[in-house]
Coordinates of C-alpha atoms (C1' of nucleotides) in Angstrom, one line a residue:
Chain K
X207 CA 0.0 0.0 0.0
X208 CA 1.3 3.4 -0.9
X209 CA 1.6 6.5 1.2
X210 CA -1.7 7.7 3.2
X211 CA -3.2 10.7 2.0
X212 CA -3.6 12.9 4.9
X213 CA -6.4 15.1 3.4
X214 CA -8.8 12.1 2.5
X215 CA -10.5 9.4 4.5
X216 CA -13.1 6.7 4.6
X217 CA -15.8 6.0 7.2
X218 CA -18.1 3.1 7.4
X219 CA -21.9 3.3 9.7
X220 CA -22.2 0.0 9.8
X221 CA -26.2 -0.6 11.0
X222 CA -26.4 -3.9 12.7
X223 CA -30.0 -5.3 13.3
X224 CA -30.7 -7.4 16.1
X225 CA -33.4 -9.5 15.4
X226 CA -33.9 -10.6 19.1
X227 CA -33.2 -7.3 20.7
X228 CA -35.2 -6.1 18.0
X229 CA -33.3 -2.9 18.0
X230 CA -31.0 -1.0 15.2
X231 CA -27.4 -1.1 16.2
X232 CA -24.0 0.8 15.1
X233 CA -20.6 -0.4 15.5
X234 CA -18.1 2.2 17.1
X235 CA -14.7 1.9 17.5
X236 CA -13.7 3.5 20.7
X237 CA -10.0 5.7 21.5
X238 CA -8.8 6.8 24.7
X239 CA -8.6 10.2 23.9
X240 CA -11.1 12.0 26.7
X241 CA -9.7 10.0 30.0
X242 CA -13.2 11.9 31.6
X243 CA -15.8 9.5 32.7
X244 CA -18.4 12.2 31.8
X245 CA -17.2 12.1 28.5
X246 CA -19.9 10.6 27.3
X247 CA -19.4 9.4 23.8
X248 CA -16.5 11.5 22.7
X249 CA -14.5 8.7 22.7
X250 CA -16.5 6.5 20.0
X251 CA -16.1 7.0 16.4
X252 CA -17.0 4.6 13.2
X253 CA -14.4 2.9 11.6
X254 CA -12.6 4.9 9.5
X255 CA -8.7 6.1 8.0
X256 CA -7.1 7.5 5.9
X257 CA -7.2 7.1 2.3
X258 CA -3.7 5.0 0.6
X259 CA -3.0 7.3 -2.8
X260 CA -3.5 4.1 -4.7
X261 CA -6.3 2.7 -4.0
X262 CA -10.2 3.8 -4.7
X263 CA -12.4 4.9 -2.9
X264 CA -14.0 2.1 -2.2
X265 CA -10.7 -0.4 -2.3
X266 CA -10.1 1.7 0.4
X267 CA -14.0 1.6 2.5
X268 CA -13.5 -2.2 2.3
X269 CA -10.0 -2.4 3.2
X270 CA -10.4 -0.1 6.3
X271 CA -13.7 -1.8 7.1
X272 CA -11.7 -5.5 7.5
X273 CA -8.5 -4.2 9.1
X274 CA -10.5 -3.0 12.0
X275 CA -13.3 -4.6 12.4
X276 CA -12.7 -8.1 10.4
X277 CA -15.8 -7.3 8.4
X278 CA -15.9 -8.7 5.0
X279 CA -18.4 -9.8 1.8
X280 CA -20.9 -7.5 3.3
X281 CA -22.1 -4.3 1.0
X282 CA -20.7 -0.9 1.2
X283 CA -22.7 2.2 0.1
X284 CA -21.1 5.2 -0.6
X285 CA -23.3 8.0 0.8
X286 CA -21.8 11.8 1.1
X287 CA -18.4 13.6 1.7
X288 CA -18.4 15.5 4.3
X289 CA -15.5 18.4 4.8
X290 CA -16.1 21.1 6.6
X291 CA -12.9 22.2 7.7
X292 CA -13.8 22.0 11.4
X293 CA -15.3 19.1 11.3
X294 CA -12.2 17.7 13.8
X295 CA -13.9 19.8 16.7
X296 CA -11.3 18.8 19.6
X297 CA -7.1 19.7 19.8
X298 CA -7.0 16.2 21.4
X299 CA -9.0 14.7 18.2
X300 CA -6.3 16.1 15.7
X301 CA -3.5 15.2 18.3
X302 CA -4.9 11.6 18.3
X303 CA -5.5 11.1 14.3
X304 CA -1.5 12.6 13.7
X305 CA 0.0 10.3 16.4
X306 CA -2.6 7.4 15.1
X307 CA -1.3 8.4 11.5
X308 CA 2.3 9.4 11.7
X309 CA 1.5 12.3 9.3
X310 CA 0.5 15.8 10.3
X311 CA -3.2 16.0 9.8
X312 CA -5.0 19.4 8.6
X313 CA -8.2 19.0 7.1
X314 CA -9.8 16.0 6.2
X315 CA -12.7 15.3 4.1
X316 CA -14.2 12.2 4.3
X317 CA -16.1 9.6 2.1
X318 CA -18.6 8.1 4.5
X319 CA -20.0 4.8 3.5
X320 CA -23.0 3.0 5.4
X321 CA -23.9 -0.9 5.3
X322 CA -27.2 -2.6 7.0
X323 CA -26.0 -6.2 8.1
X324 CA -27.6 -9.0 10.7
X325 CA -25.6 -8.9 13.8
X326 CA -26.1 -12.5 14.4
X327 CA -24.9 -13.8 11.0
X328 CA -21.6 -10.9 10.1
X329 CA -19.5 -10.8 13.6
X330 CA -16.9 -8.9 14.0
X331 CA -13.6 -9.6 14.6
X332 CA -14.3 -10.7 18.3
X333 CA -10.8 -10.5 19.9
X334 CA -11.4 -6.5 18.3
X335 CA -14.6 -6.5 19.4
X336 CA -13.0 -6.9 23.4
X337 CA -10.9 -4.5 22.8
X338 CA -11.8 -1.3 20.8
X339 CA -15.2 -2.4 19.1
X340 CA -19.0 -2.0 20.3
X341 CA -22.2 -2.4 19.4
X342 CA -24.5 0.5 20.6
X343 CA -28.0 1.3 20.4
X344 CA -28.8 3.9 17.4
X345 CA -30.8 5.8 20.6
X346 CA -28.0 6.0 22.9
X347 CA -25.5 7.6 20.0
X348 CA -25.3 11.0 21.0
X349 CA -22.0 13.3 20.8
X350 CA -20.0 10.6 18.9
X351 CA -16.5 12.1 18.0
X352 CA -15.5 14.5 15.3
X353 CA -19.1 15.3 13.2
X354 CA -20.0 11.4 13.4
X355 CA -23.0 12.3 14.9
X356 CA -24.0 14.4 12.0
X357 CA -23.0 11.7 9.8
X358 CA -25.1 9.0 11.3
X359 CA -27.9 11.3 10.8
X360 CA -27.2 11.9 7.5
X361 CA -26.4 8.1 6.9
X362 CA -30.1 7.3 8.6
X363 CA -31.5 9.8 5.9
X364 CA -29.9 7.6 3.3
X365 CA -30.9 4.6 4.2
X366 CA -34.1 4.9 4.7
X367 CA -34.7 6.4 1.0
X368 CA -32.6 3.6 -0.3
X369 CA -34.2 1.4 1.3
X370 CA -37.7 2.3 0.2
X371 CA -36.7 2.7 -3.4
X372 CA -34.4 -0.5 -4.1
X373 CA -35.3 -2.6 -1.0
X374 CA -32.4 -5.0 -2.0
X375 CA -30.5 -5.2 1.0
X376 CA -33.6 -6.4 2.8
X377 CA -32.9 -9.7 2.5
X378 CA -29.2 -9.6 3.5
X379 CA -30.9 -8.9 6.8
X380 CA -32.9 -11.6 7.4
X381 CA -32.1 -15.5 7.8
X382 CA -32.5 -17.5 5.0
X383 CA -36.1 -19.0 6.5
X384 CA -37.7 -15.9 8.2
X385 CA -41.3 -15.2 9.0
X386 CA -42.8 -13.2 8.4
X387 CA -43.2 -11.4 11.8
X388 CA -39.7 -11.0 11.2
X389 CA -39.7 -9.7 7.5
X390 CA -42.1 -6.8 8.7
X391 CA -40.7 -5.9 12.2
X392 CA -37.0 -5.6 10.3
X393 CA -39.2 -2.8 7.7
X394 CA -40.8 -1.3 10.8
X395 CA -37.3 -0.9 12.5
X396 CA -35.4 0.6 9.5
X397 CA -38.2 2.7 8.5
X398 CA -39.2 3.8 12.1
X399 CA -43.1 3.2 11.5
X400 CA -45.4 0.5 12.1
X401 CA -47.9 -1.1 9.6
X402 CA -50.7 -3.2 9.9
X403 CA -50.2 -6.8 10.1
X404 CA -53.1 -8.0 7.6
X405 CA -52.1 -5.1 4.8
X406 CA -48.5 -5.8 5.5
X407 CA -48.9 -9.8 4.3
X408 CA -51.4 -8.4 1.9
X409 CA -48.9 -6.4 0.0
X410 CA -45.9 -9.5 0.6
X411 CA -48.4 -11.3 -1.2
X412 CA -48.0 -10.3 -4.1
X413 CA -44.5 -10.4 -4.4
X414 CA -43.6 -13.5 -6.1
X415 CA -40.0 -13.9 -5.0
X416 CA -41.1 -14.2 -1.3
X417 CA -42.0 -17.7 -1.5
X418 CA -43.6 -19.9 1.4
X419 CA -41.6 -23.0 2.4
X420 CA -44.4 -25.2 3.7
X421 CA -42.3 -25.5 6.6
X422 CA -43.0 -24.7 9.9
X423 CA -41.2 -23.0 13.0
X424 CA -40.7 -25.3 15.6
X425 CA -40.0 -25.2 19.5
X426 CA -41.9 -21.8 19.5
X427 CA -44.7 -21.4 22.6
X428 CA -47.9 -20.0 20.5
X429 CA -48.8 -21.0 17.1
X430 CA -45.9 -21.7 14.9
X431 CA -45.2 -19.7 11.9
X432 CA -44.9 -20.8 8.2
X433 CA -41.1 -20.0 7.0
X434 CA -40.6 -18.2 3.6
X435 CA -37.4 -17.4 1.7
X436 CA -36.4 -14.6 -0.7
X437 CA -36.1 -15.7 -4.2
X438 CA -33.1 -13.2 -5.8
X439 CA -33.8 -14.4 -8.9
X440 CA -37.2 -13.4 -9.0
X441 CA -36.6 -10.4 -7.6
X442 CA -34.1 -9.4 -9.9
X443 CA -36.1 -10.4 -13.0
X444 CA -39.3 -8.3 -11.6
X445 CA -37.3 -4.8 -10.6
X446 CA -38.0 -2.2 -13.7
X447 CA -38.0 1.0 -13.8
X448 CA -40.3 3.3 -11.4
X449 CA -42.1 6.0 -13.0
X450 CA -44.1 7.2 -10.5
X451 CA -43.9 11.1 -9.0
X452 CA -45.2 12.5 -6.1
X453 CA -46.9 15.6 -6.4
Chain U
X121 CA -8.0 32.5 0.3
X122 CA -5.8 29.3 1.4
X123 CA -3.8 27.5 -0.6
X124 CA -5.6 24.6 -2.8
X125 CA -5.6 21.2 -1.8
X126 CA -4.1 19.0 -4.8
X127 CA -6.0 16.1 -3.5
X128 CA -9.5 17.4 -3.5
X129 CA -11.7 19.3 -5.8
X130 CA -15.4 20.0 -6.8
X131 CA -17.2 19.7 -10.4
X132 CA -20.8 21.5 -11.1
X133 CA -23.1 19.7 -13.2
X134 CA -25.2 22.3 -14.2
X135 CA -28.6 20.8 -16.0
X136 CA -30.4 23.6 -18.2
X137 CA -33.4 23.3 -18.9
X138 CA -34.2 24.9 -22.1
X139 CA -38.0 25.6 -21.7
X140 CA -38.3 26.7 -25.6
X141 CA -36.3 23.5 -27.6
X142 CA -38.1 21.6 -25.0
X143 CA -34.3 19.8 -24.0
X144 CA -32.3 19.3 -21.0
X145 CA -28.7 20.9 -21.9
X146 CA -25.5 20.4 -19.7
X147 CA -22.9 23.2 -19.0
X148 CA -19.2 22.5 -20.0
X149 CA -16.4 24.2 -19.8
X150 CA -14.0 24.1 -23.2
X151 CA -10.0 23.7 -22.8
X152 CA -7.9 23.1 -25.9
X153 CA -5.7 20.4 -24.7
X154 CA -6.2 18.0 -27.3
X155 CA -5.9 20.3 -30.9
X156 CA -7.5 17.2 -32.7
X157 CA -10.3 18.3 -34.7
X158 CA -11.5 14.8 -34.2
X159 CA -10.8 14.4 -30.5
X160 CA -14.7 14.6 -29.9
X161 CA -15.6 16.3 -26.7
X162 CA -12.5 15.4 -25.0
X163 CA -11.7 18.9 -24.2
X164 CA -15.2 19.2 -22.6
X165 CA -15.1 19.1 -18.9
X166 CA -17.9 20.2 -15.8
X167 CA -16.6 23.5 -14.4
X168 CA -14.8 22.7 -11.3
X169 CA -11.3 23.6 -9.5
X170 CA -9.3 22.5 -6.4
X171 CA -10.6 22.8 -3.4
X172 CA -8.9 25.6 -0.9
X173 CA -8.0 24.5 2.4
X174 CA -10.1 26.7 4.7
X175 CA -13.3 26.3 2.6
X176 CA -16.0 23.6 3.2
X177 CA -16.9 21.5 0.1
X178 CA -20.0 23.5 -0.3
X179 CA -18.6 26.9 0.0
X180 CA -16.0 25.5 -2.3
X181 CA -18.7 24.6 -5.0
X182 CA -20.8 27.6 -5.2
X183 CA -17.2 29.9 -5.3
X184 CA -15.7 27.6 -8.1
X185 CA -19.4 27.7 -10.1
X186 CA -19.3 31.9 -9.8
X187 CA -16.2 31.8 -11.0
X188 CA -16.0 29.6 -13.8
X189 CA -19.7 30.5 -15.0
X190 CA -20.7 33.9 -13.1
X191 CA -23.7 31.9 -11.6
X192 CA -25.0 32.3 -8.4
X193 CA -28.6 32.2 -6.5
X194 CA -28.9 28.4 -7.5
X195 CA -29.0 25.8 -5.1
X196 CA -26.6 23.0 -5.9
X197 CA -26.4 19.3 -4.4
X198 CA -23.6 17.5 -3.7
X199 CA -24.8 13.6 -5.1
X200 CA -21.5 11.9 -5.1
X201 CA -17.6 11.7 -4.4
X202 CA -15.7 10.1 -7.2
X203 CA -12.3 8.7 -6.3
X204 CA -10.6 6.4 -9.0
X205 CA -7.2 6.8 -8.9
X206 CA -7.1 6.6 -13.0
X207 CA -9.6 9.3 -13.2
X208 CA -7.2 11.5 -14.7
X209 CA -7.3 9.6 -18.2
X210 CA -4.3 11.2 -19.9
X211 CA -0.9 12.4 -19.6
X212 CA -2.6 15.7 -21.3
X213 CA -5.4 16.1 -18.3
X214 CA -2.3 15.5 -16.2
X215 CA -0.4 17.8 -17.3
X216 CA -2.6 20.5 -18.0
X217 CA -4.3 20.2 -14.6
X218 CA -0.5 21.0 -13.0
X219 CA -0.1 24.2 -15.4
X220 CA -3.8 25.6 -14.7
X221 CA -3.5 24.9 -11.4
X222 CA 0.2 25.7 -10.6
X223 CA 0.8 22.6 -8.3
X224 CA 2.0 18.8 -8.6
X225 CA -1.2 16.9 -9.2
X226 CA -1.3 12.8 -8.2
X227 CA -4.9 11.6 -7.4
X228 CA -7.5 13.7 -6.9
X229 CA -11.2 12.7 -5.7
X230 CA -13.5 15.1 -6.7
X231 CA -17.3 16.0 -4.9
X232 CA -19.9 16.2 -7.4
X233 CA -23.1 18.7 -7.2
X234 CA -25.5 19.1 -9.8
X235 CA -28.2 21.8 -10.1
X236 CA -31.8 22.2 -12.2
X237 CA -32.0 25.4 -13.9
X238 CA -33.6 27.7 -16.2
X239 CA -31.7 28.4 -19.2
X240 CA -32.9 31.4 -20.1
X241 CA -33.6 32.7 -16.4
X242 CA -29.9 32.1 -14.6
X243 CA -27.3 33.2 -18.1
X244 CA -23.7 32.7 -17.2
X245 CA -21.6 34.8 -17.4
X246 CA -21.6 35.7 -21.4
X247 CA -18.0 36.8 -22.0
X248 CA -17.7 33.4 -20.0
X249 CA -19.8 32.0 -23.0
X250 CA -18.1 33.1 -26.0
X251 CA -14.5 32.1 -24.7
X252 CA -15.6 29.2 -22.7
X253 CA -18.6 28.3 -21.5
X254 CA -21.2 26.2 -23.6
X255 CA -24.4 24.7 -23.4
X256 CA -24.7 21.1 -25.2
X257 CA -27.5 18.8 -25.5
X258 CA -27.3 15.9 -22.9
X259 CA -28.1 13.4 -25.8
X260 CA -24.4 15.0 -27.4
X261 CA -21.9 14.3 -24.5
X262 CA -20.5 11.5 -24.4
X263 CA -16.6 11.0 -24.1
X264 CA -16.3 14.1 -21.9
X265 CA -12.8 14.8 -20.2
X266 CA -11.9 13.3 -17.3
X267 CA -14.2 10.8 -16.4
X268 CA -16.9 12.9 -16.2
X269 CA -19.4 11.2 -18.8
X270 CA -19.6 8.8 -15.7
X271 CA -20.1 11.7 -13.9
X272 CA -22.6 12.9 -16.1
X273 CA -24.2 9.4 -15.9
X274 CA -24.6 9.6 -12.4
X275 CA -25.6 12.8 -11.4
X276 CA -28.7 12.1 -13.8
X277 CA -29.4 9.0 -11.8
X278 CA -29.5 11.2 -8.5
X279 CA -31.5 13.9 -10.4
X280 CA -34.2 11.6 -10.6
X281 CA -34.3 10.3 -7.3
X282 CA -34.3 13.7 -6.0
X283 CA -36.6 15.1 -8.3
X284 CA -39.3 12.0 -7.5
X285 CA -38.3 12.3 -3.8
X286 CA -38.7 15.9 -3.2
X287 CA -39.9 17.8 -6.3
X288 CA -38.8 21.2 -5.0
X289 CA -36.7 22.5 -7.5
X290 CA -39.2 21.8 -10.3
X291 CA -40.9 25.3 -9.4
X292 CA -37.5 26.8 -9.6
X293 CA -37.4 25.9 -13.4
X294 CA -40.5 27.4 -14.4
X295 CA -41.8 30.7 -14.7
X296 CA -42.9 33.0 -11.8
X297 CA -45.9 32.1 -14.0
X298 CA -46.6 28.8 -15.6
X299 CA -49.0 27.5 -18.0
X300 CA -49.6 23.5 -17.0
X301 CA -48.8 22.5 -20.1
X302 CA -45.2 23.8 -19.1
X303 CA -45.5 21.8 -15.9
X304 CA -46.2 19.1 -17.6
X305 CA -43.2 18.9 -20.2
X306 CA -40.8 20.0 -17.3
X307 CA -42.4 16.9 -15.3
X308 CA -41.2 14.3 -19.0
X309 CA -38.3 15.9 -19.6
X310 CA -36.5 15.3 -16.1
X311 CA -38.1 12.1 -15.5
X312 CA -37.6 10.9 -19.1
X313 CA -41.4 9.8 -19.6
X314 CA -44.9 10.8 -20.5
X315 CA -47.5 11.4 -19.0
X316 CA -51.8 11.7 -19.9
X317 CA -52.7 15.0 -19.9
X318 CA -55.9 14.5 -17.7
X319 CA -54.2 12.6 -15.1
X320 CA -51.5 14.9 -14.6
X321 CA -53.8 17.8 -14.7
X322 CA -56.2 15.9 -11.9
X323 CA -53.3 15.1 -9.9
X324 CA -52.2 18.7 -9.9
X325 CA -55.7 20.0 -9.0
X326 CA -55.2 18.3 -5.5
X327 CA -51.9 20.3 -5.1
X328 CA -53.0 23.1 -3.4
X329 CA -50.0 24.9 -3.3
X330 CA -50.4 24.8 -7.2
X331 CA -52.5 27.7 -7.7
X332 CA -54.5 29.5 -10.9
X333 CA -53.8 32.7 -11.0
X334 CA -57.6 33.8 -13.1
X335 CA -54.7 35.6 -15.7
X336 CA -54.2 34.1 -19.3
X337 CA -51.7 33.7 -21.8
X338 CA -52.3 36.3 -24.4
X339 CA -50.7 36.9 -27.8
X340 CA -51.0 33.2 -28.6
X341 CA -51.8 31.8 -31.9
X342 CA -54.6 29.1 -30.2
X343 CA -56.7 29.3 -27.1
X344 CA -55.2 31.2 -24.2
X345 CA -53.7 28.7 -21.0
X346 CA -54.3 29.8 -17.3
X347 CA -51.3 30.9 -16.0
X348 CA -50.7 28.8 -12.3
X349 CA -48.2 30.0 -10.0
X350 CA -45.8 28.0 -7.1
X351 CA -46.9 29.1 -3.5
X352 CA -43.4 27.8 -1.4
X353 CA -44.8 28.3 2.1
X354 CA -48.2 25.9 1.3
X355 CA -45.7 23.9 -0.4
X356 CA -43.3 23.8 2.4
X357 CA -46.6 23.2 4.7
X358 CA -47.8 19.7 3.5
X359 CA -44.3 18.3 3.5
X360 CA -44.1 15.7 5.9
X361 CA -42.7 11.8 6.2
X362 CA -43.1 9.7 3.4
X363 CA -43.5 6.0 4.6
X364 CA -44.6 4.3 1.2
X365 CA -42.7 1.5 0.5
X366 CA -41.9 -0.8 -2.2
X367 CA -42.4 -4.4 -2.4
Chain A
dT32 C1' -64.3 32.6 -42.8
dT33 C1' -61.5 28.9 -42.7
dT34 C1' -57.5 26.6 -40.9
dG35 C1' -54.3 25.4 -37.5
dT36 C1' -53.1 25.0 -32.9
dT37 C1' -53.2 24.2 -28.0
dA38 C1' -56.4 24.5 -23.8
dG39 C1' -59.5 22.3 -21.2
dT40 C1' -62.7 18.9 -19.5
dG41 C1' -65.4 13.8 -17.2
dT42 C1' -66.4 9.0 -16.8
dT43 C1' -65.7 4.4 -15.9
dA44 C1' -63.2 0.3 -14.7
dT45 C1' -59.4 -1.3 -12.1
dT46 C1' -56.2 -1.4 -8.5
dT47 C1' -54.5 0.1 -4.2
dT48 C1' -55.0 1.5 0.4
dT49 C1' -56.9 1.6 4.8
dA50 C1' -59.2 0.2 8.9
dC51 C1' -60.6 -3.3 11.7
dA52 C1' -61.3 -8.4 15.4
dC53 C1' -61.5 -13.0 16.0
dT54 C1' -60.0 -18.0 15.8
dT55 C1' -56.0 -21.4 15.7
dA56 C1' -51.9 -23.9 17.3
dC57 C1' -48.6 -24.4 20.1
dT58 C1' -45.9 -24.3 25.0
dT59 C1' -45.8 -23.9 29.8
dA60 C1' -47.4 -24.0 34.3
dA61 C1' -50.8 -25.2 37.5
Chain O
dT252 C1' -55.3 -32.8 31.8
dT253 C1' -56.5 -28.5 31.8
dA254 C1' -56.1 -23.6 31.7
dA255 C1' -53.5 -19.7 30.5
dG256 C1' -50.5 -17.2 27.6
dT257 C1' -48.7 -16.0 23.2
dA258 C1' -48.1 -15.1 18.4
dA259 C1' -50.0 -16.8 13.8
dG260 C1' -53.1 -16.3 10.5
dT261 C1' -57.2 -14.7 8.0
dG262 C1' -61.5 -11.4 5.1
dT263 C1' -64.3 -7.6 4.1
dA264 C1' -65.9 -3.3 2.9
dA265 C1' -65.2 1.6 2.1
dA266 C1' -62.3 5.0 0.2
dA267 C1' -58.7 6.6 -2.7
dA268 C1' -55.6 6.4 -6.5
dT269 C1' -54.7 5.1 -11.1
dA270 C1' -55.3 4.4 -16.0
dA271 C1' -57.4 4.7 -20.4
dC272 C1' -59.8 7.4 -23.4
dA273 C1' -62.0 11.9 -27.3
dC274 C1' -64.2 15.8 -28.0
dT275 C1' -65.2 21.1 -27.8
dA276 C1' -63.4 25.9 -27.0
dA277 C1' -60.6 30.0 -27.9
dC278 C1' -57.4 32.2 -30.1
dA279 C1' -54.1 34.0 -34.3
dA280 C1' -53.0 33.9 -38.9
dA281 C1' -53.8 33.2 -43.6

DNA sequence: TTTGTTAGTGTTATTTTTACACTTACTTAA
DNA sequence: TTAAGTAAGTGTAAAAATAACACTAACAAA
């Protein structure tokens, strides 16, 4: 790998669902910089570095996604740049990134990438995860380091439009046999609304790549739920163009 | 102003929409680094420049677009960051970059924007225009500099989004005063489709922020249109979540 | 006064959306 | 073995949105 450019770096939001917890997870990577207990989460920032000169920009999301949190064949989308020239709020921030570095730092823009993964299936490098690596609740995510806080904001804003227009990562998220209990509360959680159970099955439906397994949950204490699976073919095959405007 | 980062810059892709051809037009910015008569529109690049150190990426956009094209007043988006390190194609671009900029150029990722506008309401700059500046058809651009046809490529794809997502630059396209029948056309040529007249007129009655102004046309060689105009705060008003989704 | 041109309008059939409540099948604990 | 608890699964009717479709009206120019 070439020289690091000290004016360009990457950083990954990496949404983790938890499907028992039912919640909406990040993943934070957390420095010693702010030895204050009250420092609440100045110390936690996404995954991120610098750019190499030689490598893309996303060669580089990927790279920088693995070598710190082990992360790998999951799906990176690039999102925004950010680079307002304070963004590095704190002396003890820049102080950090040039020792961290070894080059002087002055202002950095970054190329923030998000992905949505299941927590259960894509684990993180665990002997990282002891040490520097955490899973915390989207709610609790206050005052993150640098402008990360701004940036998970703006990657939630992202998401959620991708998601509604090309709802392919979806099915990343969910085991390969779901329910579908579990198909709508993952929509509910990303979307942060709730939908009525008979319209929600109503409109799954009539997609034709969410196909019923005539199999049957087991082991479960009420009624046990029919398992389905996502077709990618089919979906593939049936995703045209959408003409539709709002007015 | 601070010295230019080598590293970083911004491009403009200005879409013009040219109410009277009834065409969406690109602005491009004409160098003469490849004499070729056949070199195509190689020497066509998106006006854009280095990015100055103390500057945020925004405030670098809208300075390089009033300098390169004399606009201002138009609200740009940043869609994109594009980071190949063989984005520079040729020695040429190379080397022509280092002379007009006056500094060693290696790899530079450059933040996209794009704007809507009026063609004949926002005029650049037109000394800009005779020496530099020109308007071409977006059906007659490809093999721009750079690798801004993939550029161009994308920022139409985020157009879209946008424009289906949160119309509200359409009413900065039109007229203070606007026939339907202009509405309408702005509505296909952004979107790329067609639409039936009576549905697109019924779905705009239920726009309230759309509103008849009792004035007509006059001086027309048929019957006489309504003129309609854009009320912003109405508009602004009944702007809330959307939670539609896709399946 | 005729011709050419765009404006403007309504209905019907189909599809989509929304709101809403009870029975079924299983486990666990009494 | 029975009762209690829990989530699964299901249908209907009213309202709204969409889609397809063709003629008359008002003006300018010839």
């Amino acid at each position: 790998m070439s020289a690091l450019n000290p004016s360009l770096s990457v950083d990954c939001v990496i949404f983790g669902l938890d499907t028992k917890e039912q919640s909406l997870k990040i993943l934070v990577y957390e420095r010693d910089i702010f030895p204050d207990e009250n420092s609440g989460n100045k110390n936690l920032k996404f995954p991120g570095s610098l750019v190499a000169n030689d490598e893309s920009l996303d060669e580089s999301a990927y790279r920088v996604l693995k070598e710190l949190t082990g992360l790998k064949n999951i799906c990176l989308k690039q999102f925004r740049a950010f680079g307002d020239p304070a963004r590095i709020k704190y002396d003890e921030e820049r102080e950090w990134s040039e020792r961290h570095y070894g080059v002087k730092i002055d202002r950095v823009v970054t190329i923030a990438y998000y992905a949505l993964i299941r927590i259960d299936e894509h684990n993180p490098d665990q002997k990282l995860i002891k040490d520097k690596l955490r899973w915390i609740n989207i709610d609790d995510s206050d005052n993150l380091a640098f402008d990360h806080s701004y940036i998970l904001a703006k990657s939630r804003e992202a998401l959620q439009q991708d998601f509604i227009f090309q709802n392919v990562m979806a099915f990343e998220l969910l085991p390969k046999k779901f329910t579908l209990q579990q198909l709508q509360s993952m929509y509910e959680l990303i979307l942060g609304s709730t939908f009525d159970k008979r319209n929600f099955r109503k409109k799954i439906g009539k997609a034709e790549y969410i196909v019923p397994l005539g199999e049957k949950q087991n082991g479960v204490a009420h009624k046990p739920a029919m398992l389905y699976s996502f077709e990618k073919e089919k979906f593939e095959a049936g995703r045209e163009g959408i003409t539709t405007f709002f007015i």
